[in-house]
Every structure is written in structure tokens, then in C-alpha cells.
Amino acid sequence: MSIFHFKQFSVDQTGCAMKVNTDGVLLGAIADASRAETILDIGTGTGLIALMLGQRFEQAYISAVELDATAAQTAESNFAASSFASRVEVHAQSFQQYFTLNPEKRFDIIVSNPPFYIQSLPSAGAQKTLAKHADDNFFGELISNSARHLNDDGVLWLILPLATSTLVKQLALSKELYLQSVVSIHSYPHSDAHREILAFGRHQTNTEYWRYSIYSEPKLYTDEYRNLLKDFLTIF
């Protein structure tokens, strides 16, 4: 279906290469900061993560950036139809352009469910290629720009496959962004992790490690997954 209904908002996915998915809802439910009043969602797609953060942080003003013009238009419509419309806006441009035009902006949370694949074969279709594949410079620019635009206690949150996660941890350290949390995502309690949610901040601290398993057995969600998403998904 083109429209995905959550408990407090709906997401029209028309024209978006990347649909509502588990990665997005996990990041939207987990990303946090001590006081989140300014949030930037990089590569918002349908606007899912921005809307989830709008629900969680009632005081926050959220800027969402989306390079794909069709997806940006869809996100704008989803924002306008939500009860958070006055606090969420979309910018149809690259994050590099956004930061160039807003050099003084600082954020409590910068969040991104970014393109995963580096130097790999393009996906079929231009939109899906844009949504899923990054060139060599993408993560370097994402990290360096985020480091300049986080508030002193701000946090950069990313969800990544493990191979890309290793690269990003190295890039972050080179820009003096320190790993604060690692949330490993598993399909089942005894399966290997297939994603990591990473939190980076300006201050060195002991890294906290967490894990979430999605299923206890095929088609049966774990209690921890249900509890994490019970405020959002209508199935819980």
C-alpha cells in the first residue's frame, strides 16, 4: 500500500524509492539527546524519521533535507498532513547545500538513515540508486559537516550495515566525534547483528553497548521490539 498508517501520523510513500522499513522505524525510536530542541534529518525520504522524532520531542523544531525532488515533495505533504506540521520543514537539496546556506545552524540531534553501499553496482533505476548508493566522499562529508553543526552536547545518530559502520567510526574519530553508543540490531536473539545504530558526540565518554532482536521466532516479534515501537506501530 502507498500509505503506511502509524498511531499518530501517516506516511504516503508515493514516488519514494525507499519505503517505510525496519531500519527507519528503529532509528526514529532510538535516536535521543538530553534536550532535543533542534533536529536535522539528513536524507528524510518519506519523512518517516522526522515525524517519529516530532512525536517523541514535542518541543523540537525539525529540519529535514532530501536531495530527490519527488521524495522531498512527498515528505512535505506528509509533514503538512501531520499534527507536527508547524514544527517540521523539508529542504529539497543536498545536505552539503543545506549546510552551505545555513553555516550558523547547530543541532541537538543530527540523524540519518543514509545510503549504504559504497563503490558497488548501482541499483536498477535512478531513484533507487540515489537512495541506496553513496560515492567515496559521501560519508566523509556527512561526518565533517555534522561535526561542525552539532551543539556542544549534540549527538549524531546513524544506522548502518556493519562494514560501513567500521568505516564511519574511523571517519568520526578523525573529526573528533566520539562513539557514545552502539546499538546492534539482530533478526533473532542468537543471530549475528546485521545493522548497528551509532551515536557520536563531541565529548569522550565510555561507549555504551545495547542490542535489539526483532523476532523471537519467525513472524513473532520480541517483547523488546514491541515495547520500543508500541507508541508508533498500529500492530502493537
CSV table of C-alpha atoms in Angstrom, one decimal:
chain,number,residue,atom,x,y,z
A,1,MET,CA,0.0,0.0,0.0
A,2,SER,CA,1.2,3.5,-0.8
A,3,ILE,CA,0.1,4.9,2.6
A,4,PHE,CA,1.5,3.5,5.9
A,5,HIS,CA,-0.5,4.4,9.0
A,6,PHE,CA,1.1,4.9,12.3
A,7,LYS,CA,-0.7,5.7,15.6
A,8,GLN,CA,-0.2,9.5,15.4
A,9,PHE,CA,0.6,10.1,11.7
A,10,SER,CA,0.5,8.5,8.3
A,11,VAL,CA,3.2,8.3,5.7
A,12,ASP,CA,2.4,8.4,2.0
A,13,GLN,CA,5.2,6.6,0.1
A,14,THR,CA,4.2,7.7,-3.4
A,15,GLY,CA,7.2,8.3,-5.6
A,16,CYS,CA,9.8,7.4,-3.0
A,17,ALA,CA,12.4,4.7,-3.8
A,18,MET,CA,12.9,3.8,-0.2
A,19,LYS,CA,9.7,2.8,1.6
A,20,VAL,CA,8.9,2.7,5.3
A,21,ASN,CA,11.2,0.0,6.6
A,22,THR,CA,12.5,-1.5,9.9
A,23,ASP,CA,15.8,0.5,9.8
A,24,GLY,CA,13.9,3.7,9.7
A,25,VAL,CA,11.5,3.0,12.5
A,26,LEU,CA,14.3,1.6,14.7
A,27,LEU,CA,16.4,4.8,14.2
A,28,GLY,CA,13.4,7.0,14.8
A,29,ALA,CA,12.5,5.3,18.0
A,30,ILE,CA,16.1,5.1,19.4
A,31,ALA,CA,17.8,8.4,18.4
A,32,ASP,CA,18.0,10.6,21.5
A,33,ALA,CA,19.7,13.6,23.2
A,34,SER,CA,19.4,15.1,26.7
A,35,ARG,CA,17.5,18.1,25.4
A,36,ALA,CA,16.3,17.8,21.8
A,37,GLU,CA,15.0,21.2,20.6
A,38,THR,CA,16.7,21.4,17.2
A,39,ILE,CA,16.9,18.3,15.0
A,40,LEU,CA,18.2,17.7,11.5
A,41,ASP,CA,17.1,14.6,9.4
A,42,ILE,CA,19.5,14.1,6.5
A,43,GLY,CA,18.0,12.1,3.6
A,44,THR,CA,14.5,12.2,5.0
A,45,GLY,CA,12.9,10.3,2.1
A,46,THR,CA,9.2,9.9,3.1
A,47,GLY,CA,9.8,12.0,6.2
A,48,LEU,CA,9.3,9.0,8.5
A,49,ILE,CA,12.1,9.6,10.9
A,50,ALA,CA,11.4,13.3,11.2
A,51,LEU,CA,7.8,12.5,12.0
A,52,MET,CA,8.7,10.0,14.6
A,53,LEU,CA,11.1,12.5,16.3
A,54,GLY,CA,8.3,15.1,16.0
A,55,GLN,CA,6.1,12.8,18.0
A,56,ARG,CA,8.7,12.0,20.6
A,57,PHE,CA,10.1,15.5,21.2
A,58,GLU,CA,7.2,17.9,21.5
A,59,GLN,CA,9.4,20.9,21.9
A,60,ALA,CA,11.6,20.2,19.0
A,61,TYR,CA,11.8,22.0,15.6
A,62,ILE,CA,12.9,19.6,12.9
A,63,SER,CA,14.6,20.4,9.6
A,64,ALA,CA,14.6,17.6,7.0
A,65,VAL,CA,16.8,17.5,4.0
A,66,GLU,CA,16.1,15.4,0.9
A,67,LEU,CA,18.0,15.5,-2.4
A,68,ASP,CA,15.5,13.7,-4.5
A,69,ALA,CA,12.8,16.3,-5.6
A,70,THR,CA,10.0,13.8,-5.8
A,71,ALA,CA,10.7,12.3,-2.3
A,72,ALA,CA,11.0,15.8,-0.9
A,73,GLN,CA,7.6,16.7,-2.2
A,74,THR,CA,6.1,13.6,-0.7
A,75,ALA,CA,7.8,14.4,2.7
A,76,GLU,CA,6.4,17.9,2.6
A,77,SER,CA,2.9,16.5,2.0
A,78,ASN,CA,3.3,14.1,4.9
A,79,PHE,CA,4.5,16.8,7.2
A,80,ALA,CA,1.6,19.1,6.2
A,81,ALA,CA,-0.9,16.4,7.0
A,82,SER,CA,0.6,15.7,10.4
A,83,SER,CA,-0.2,17.3,13.8
A,84,PHE,CA,3.5,18.3,13.9
A,85,ALA,CA,3.2,20.5,10.7
A,86,SER,CA,4.2,23.7,12.5
A,87,ARG,CA,7.5,22.1,13.7
A,88,VAL,CA,8.7,20.2,10.7
A,89,GLU,CA,10.0,21.5,7.4
A,90,VAL,CA,11.7,20.0,4.3
A,91,HIS,CA,14.5,21.4,2.2
A,92,ALA,CA,14.8,19.9,-1.3
A,93,GLN,CA,18.6,19.9,-1.6
A,94,SER,CA,21.7,18.0,-0.6
A,95,PHE,CA,22.9,18.2,2.9
A,96,GLN,CA,26.1,19.9,1.6
A,97,GLN,CA,23.9,22.7,0.1
A,98,TYR,CA,21.9,23.0,3.2
A,99,PHE,CA,24.9,23.5,5.4
A,100,THR,CA,26.5,25.9,3.0
A,101,LEU,CA,23.3,28.0,3.1
A,102,ASN,CA,23.0,27.7,6.9
A,103,PRO,CA,26.5,28.0,8.2
A,104,GLU,CA,25.5,29.1,11.7
A,105,LYS,CA,22.9,26.3,12.3
A,106,ARG,CA,23.5,24.0,15.2
A,107,PHE,CA,21.5,20.9,16.2
A,108,ASP,CA,20.9,18.8,19.3
A,109,ILE,CA,20.3,15.7,17.1
A,110,ILE,CA,21.5,15.1,13.6
A,111,VAL,CA,20.1,11.8,12.3
A,112,SER,CA,20.4,9.9,9.1
A,113,ASN,CA,19.5,6.6,7.6
A,114,PRO,CA,22.0,7.1,4.8
A,115,PRO,CA,22.8,5.3,1.5
A,116,PHE,CA,24.5,2.1,2.5
A,117,TYR,CA,26.6,0.9,-0.5
A,118,ILE,CA,29.9,2.3,-1.4
A,119,GLN,CA,31.6,1.6,-4.7
A,120,SER,CA,29.1,-1.1,-5.6
A,121,LEU,CA,27.0,-1.8,-8.6
A,122,PRO,CA,24.1,0.7,-9.0
A,123,SER,CA,20.6,-0.4,-8.2
A,124,ALA,CA,18.2,-0.6,-11.1
A,125,GLY,CA,16.5,2.8,-11.6
A,126,ALA,CA,17.9,6.2,-10.9
A,127,GLN,CA,15.8,6.9,-7.8
A,128,LYS,CA,16.8,3.7,-6.0
A,129,THR,CA,20.5,4.3,-6.9
A,130,LEU,CA,20.3,7.7,-5.4
A,131,ALA,CA,18.6,6.3,-2.2
A,132,LYS,CA,20.9,3.3,-1.7
A,133,HIS,CA,24.4,4.1,-3.0
A,134,ALA,CA,27.0,6.6,-1.9
A,135,ASP,CA,30.2,7.7,-3.6
A,136,ASP,CA,33.5,7.7,-1.9
A,137,ASN,CA,33.2,11.2,-0.4
A,138,PHE,CA,29.7,10.9,1.0
A,139,PHE,CA,30.4,9.7,4.5
A,140,GLY,CA,33.5,11.9,4.8
A,141,GLU,CA,31.3,14.9,4.1
A,142,LEU,CA,28.5,13.7,6.2
A,143,ILE,CA,30.8,13.3,9.2
A,144,SER,CA,32.8,16.6,8.7
A,145,ASN,CA,29.6,18.7,8.2
A,146,SER,CA,27.9,17.0,11.2
A,147,ALA,CA,30.9,17.7,13.4
A,148,ARG,CA,30.7,21.4,12.6
A,149,HIS,CA,26.9,21.7,13.1
A,150,LEU,CA,26.3,19.8,16.3
A,151,ASN,CA,25.7,21.7,19.5
A,152,ASP,CA,28.2,21.1,22.3
A,153,ASP,CA,26.1,18.3,23.7
A,154,GLY,CA,24.6,17.3,20.4
A,155,VAL,CA,24.5,13.7,19.1
A,156,LEU,CA,24.9,12.3,15.6
A,157,TRP,CA,22.8,9.2,15.1
A,158,LEU,CA,23.3,6.8,12.1
A,159,ILE,CA,22.0,3.3,11.2
A,160,LEU,CA,24.5,1.3,9.0
A,161,PRO,CA,25.4,-2.2,7.9
A,162,LEU,CA,28.4,-3.5,9.8
A,163,ALA,CA,31.0,-3.0,7.0
A,164,THR,CA,30.0,0.7,6.5
A,165,SER,CA,29.8,1.1,10.3
A,166,THR,CA,33.5,0.3,10.7
A,167,LEU,CA,34.5,2.9,8.1
A,168,VAL,CA,32.3,5.6,9.7
A,169,LYS,CA,33.7,5.0,13.2
A,170,GLN,CA,37.2,5.7,11.8
A,171,LEU,CA,36.0,8.8,10.0
A,172,ALA,CA,34.2,10.2,13.0
A,173,LEU,CA,37.3,9.8,15.3
A,174,SER,CA,39.3,11.7,12.7
A,175,LYS,CA,36.9,14.6,13.1
A,176,GLU,CA,36.9,14.4,16.9
A,177,LEU,CA,33.4,12.9,17.1
A,178,TYR,CA,33.5,10.2,19.8
A,179,LEU,CA,31.4,7.0,19.9
A,180,GLN,CA,28.9,7.2,22.7
A,181,SER,CA,26.6,4.3,21.9
A,182,VAL,CA,26.4,1.2,19.7
A,183,VAL,CA,23.1,-0.5,19.3
A,184,SER,CA,23.4,-3.8,17.5
A,185,ILE,CA,20.3,-5.0,15.6
A,186,HIS,CA,19.7,-8.7,15.2
A,187,SER,CA,16.9,-10.5,13.4
A,188,TYR,CA,16.8,-13.2,16.1
A,189,PRO,CA,18.3,-13.4,19.6
A,190,HIS,CA,21.0,-15.8,18.5
A,191,SER,CA,21.7,-14.5,15.0
A,192,ASP,CA,24.6,-12.2,14.1
A,193,ALA,CA,24.0,-8.4,14.0
A,194,HIS,CA,23.1,-7.1,10.6
A,195,ARG,CA,22.9,-3.4,11.5
A,196,GLU,CA,24.4,-1.0,14.0
A,197,ILE,CA,22.9,2.2,15.2
A,198,LEU,CA,25.8,4.5,16.2
A,199,ALA,CA,25.7,7.7,18.4
A,200,PHE,CA,28.6,10.2,18.2
A,201,GLY,CA,29.2,13.2,20.3
A,202,ARG,CA,31.9,15.9,20.9
A,203,HIS,CA,33.0,14.6,24.3
A,204,GLN,CA,34.9,11.4,25.1
A,205,THR,CA,33.0,9.0,27.2
A,206,ASN,CA,32.6,5.3,27.9
A,207,THR,CA,30.8,3.8,25.0
A,208,GLU,CA,27.5,2.1,25.9
A,209,TYR,CA,26.5,-1.1,24.1
A,210,TRP,CA,22.9,-2.3,23.5
A,211,ARG,CA,21.2,-4.8,21.4
A,212,TYR,CA,17.8,-5.3,20.0
A,213,SER,CA,16.4,-8.5,18.5
A,214,ILE,CA,13.4,-8.1,16.1
A,215,TYR,CA,12.0,-11.7,16.2
A,216,SER,CA,11.9,-14.4,18.8
A,217,GLU,CA,11.0,-16.8,16.1
A,218,PRO,CA,9.7,-16.4,12.5
A,219,LYS,CA,6.8,-14.0,12.4
A,220,LEU,CA,6.8,-13.4,16.2
A,221,TYR,CA,8.2,-10.1,17.4
A,222,THR,CA,10.2,-9.9,20.6
A,223,ASP,CA,8.8,-8.1,23.6
A,224,GLU,CA,11.7,-5.6,23.4
A,225,TYR,CA,10.8,-4.7,19.8
A,226,ARG,CA,7.2,-4.4,20.7
A,227,ASN,CA,7.9,-2.1,23.7
A,228,LEU,CA,10.3,0.1,21.6
A,229,LEU,CA,7.7,0.7,18.9
A,230,LYS,CA,4.4,0.4,20.8
A,231,ASP,CA,3.8,4.2,20.6
A,232,PHE,CA,4.2,4.1,16.8
A,233,LEU,CA,3.1,0.9,15.1
A,234,THR,CA,-0.6,0.1,15.0
A,235,ILE,CA,0.1,-3.7,15.2
A,236,PHE,CA,1.3,-3.3,18.8
